[in-house]
PDB file of C-alpha atoms in Angstrom:
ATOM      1  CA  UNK A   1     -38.177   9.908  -5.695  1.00 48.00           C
ATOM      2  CA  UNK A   2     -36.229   9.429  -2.412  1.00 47.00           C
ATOM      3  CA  UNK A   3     -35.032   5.831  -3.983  1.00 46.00           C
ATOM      4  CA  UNK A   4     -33.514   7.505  -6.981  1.00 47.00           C
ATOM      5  CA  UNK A   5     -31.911  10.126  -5.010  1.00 38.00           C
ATOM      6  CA  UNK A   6     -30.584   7.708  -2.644  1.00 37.00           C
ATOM      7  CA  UNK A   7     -29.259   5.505  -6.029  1.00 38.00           C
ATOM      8  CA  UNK A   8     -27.410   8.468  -7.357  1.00 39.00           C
ATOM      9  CA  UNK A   9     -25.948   9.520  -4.150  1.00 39.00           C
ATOM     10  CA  UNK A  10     -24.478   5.692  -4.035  1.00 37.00           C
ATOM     11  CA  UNK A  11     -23.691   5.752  -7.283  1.00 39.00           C
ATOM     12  CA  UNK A  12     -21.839   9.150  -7.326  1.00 42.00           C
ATOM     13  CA  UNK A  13     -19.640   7.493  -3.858  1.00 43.00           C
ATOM     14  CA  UNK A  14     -18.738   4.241  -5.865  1.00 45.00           C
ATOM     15  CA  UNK A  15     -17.829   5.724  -8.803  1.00 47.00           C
ATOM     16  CA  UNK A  16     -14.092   6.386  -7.809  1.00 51.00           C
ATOM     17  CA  UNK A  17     -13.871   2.996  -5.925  1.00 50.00           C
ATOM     18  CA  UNK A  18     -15.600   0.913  -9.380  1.00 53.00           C
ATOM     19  CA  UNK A  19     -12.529   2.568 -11.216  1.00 64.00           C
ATOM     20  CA  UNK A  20      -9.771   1.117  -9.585  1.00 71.00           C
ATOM     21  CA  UNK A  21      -7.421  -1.457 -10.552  1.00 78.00           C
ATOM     22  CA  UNK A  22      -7.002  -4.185  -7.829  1.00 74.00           C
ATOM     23  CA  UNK A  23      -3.297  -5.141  -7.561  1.00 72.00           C
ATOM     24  CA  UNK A  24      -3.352  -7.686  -4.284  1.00 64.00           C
ATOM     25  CA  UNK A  25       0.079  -7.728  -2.804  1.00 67.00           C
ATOM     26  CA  UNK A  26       1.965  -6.984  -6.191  1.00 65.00           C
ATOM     27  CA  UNK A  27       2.604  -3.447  -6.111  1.00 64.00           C
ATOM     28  CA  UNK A  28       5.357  -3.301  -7.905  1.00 68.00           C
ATOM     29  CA  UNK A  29       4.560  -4.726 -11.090  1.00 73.00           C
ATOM     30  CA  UNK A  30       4.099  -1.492 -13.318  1.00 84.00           C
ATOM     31  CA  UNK A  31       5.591   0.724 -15.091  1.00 93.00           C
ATOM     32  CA  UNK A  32       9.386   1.318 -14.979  1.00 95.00           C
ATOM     33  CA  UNK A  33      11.257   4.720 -13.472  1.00 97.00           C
ATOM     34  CA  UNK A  34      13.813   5.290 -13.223  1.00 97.00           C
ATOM     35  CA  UNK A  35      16.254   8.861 -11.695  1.00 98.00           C
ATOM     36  CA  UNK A  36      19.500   9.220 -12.816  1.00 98.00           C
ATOM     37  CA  UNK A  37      21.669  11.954 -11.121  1.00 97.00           C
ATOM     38  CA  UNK A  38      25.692  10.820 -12.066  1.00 94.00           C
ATOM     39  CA  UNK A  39      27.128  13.910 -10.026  1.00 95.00           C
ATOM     40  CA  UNK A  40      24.810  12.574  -6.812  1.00 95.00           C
ATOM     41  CA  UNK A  41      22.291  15.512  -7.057  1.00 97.00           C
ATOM     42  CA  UNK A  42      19.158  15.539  -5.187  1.00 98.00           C
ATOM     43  CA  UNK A  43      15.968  15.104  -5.885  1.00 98.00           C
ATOM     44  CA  UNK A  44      12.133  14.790  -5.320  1.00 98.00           C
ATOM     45  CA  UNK A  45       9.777  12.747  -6.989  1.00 98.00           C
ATOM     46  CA  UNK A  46       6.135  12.921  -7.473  1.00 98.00           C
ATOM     47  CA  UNK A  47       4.325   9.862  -9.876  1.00 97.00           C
ATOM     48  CA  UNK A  48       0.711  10.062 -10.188  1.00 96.00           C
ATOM     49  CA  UNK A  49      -1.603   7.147 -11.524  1.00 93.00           C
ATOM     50  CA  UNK A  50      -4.522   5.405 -12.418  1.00 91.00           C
ATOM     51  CA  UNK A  51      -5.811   4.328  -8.846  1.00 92.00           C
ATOM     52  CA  UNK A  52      -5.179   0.903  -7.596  1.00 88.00           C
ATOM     53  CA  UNK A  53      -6.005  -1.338  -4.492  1.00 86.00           C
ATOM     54  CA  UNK A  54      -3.619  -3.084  -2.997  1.00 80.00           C
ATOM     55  CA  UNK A  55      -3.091  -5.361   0.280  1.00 83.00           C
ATOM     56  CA  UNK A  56      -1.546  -3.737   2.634  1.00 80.00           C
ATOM     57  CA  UNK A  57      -1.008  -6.277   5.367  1.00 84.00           C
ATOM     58  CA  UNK A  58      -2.885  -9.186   6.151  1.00 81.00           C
ATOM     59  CA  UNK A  59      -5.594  -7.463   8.222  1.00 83.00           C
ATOM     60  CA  UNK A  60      -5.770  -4.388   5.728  1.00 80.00           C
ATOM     61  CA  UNK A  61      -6.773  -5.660   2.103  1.00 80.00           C
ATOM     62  CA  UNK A  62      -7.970  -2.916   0.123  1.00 81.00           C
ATOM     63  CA  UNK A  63      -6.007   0.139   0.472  1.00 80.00           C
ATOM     64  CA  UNK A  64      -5.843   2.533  -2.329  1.00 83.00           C
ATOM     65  CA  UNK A  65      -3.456   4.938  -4.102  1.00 85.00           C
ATOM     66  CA  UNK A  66      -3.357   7.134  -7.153  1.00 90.00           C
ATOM     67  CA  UNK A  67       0.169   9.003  -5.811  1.00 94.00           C
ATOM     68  CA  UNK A  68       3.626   7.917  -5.179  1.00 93.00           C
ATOM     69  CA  UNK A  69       6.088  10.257  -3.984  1.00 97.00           C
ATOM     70  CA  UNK A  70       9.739  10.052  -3.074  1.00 96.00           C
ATOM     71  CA  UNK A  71      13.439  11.693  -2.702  1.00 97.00           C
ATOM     72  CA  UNK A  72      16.477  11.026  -2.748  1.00 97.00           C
ATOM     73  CA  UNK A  73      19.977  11.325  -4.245  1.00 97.00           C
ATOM     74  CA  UNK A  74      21.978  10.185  -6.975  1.00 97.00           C
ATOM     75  CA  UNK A  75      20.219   7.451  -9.179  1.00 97.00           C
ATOM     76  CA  UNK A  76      17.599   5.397  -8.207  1.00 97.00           C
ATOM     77  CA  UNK A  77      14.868   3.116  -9.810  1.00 97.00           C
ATOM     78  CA  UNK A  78      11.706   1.238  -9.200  1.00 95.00           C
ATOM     79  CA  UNK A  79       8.331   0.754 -10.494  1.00 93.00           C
ATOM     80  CA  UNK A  80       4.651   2.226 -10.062  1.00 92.00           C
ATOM     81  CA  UNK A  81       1.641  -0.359  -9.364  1.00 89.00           C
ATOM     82  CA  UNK A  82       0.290   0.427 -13.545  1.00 86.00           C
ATOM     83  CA  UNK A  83       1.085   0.954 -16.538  1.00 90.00           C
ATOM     84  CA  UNK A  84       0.292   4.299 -16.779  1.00 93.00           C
ATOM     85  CA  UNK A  85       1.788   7.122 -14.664  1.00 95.00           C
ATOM     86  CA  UNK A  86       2.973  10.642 -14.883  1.00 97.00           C
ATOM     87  CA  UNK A  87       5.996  11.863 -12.917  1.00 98.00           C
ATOM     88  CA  UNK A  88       7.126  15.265 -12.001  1.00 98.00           C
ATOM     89  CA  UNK A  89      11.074  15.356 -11.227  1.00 98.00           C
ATOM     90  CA  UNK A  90      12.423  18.349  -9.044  1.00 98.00           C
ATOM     91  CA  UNK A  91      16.236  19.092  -8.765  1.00 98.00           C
ATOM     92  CA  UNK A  92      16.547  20.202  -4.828  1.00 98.00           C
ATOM     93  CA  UNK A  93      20.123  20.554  -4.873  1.00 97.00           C
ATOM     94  CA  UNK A  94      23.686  18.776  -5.852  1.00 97.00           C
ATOM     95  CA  UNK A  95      26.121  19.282  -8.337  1.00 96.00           C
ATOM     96  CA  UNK A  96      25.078  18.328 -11.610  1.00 96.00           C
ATOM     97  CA  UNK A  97      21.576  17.742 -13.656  1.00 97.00           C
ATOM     98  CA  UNK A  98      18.929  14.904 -13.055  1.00 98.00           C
ATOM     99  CA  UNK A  99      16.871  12.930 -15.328  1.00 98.00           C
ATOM    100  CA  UNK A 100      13.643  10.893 -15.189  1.00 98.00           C
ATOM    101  CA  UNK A 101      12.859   7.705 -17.525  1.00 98.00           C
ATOM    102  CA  UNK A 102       9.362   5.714 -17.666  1.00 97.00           C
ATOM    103  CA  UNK A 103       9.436   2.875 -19.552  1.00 96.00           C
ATOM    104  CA  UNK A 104       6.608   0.437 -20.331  1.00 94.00           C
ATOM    105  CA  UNK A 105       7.702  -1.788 -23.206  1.00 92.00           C
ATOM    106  CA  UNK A 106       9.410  -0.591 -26.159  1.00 94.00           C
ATOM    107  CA  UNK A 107       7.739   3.269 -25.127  1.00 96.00           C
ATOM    108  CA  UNK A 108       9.832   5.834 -23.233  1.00 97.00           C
ATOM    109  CA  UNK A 109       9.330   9.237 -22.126  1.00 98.00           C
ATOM    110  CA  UNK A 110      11.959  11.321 -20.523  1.00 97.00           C
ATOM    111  CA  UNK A 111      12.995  14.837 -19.153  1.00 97.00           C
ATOM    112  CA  UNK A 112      15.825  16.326 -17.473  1.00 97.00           C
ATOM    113  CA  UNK A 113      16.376  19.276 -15.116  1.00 97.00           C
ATOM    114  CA  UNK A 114      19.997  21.210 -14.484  1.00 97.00           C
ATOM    115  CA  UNK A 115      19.421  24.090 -11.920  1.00 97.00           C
ATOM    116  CA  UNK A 116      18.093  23.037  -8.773  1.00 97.00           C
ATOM    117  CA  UNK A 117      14.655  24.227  -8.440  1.00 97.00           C
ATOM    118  CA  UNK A 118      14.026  22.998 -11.594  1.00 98.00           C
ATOM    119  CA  UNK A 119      10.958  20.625 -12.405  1.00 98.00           C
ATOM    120  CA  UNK A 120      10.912  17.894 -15.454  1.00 97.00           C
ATOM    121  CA  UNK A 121       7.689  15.656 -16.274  1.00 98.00           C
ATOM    122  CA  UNK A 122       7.414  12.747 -18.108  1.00 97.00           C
ATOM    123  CA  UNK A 123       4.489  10.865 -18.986  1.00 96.00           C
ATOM    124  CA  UNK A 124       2.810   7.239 -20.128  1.00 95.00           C
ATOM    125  CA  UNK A 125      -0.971   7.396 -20.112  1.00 88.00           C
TER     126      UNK A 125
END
């Protein structure tokens, strides 16, 4: 009995870590965002994902993440460590609106926000 227990507790701890997608040093290799903001309006940026590990430095080799976040203003781009991801755009201030783009092939999903305050999401799952 104390051997099963002791299997399920493991089990139950490695299940997250069995999930993840190991991505070495290539973190950037994913899926496409991209903020525009023409009238230099700010914003924050929160991308969540289907975990990875990466390498973080040469003595640190499995790191992991599931969450990117980031601000800024006017337009920016970059890319998550998947193919999958699911962003939430905020307008924190500026003149004029902001939009968020993920692309992952021919697929694209995209929002906008106008008022600051205002939160957009966009999705590929």
């Amino acid at each position: 009995m104390r051997a099963g227990l002791l299997l399920t507790v493991f089990a139950i701890a490695a299940g997250p870590a069995v999930a993840q997608t190991a991505v070495g040093e290539d973190t950037a290799s994913g899926l496409h965002w991209h903020v525009a903001a023409p009238a230099g309006a700010s914003w924050s940026l929160d991308c969540r994902f289907r975990p990875v590990t990466y390498a973080a430095s040469a003595y640190e080799q499995a790191r992991w993440a599931n969450r990117t976040r980031l601000s800024g203003a006017g337009p920016q781009a970059g890319r998550l460590p998947g193919d999958n991801g699911r962003c939430t755009l905020t307008k924190t201030g500026g003149a004029g609106p902001v939009g968020l783009a993920l692309v992952r092939g021919d697929e694209v999903a995209s929002a906008g926000a106008a008022r600051t305050g205002e939160t957009a999401y966009a999705g590929l799952l």
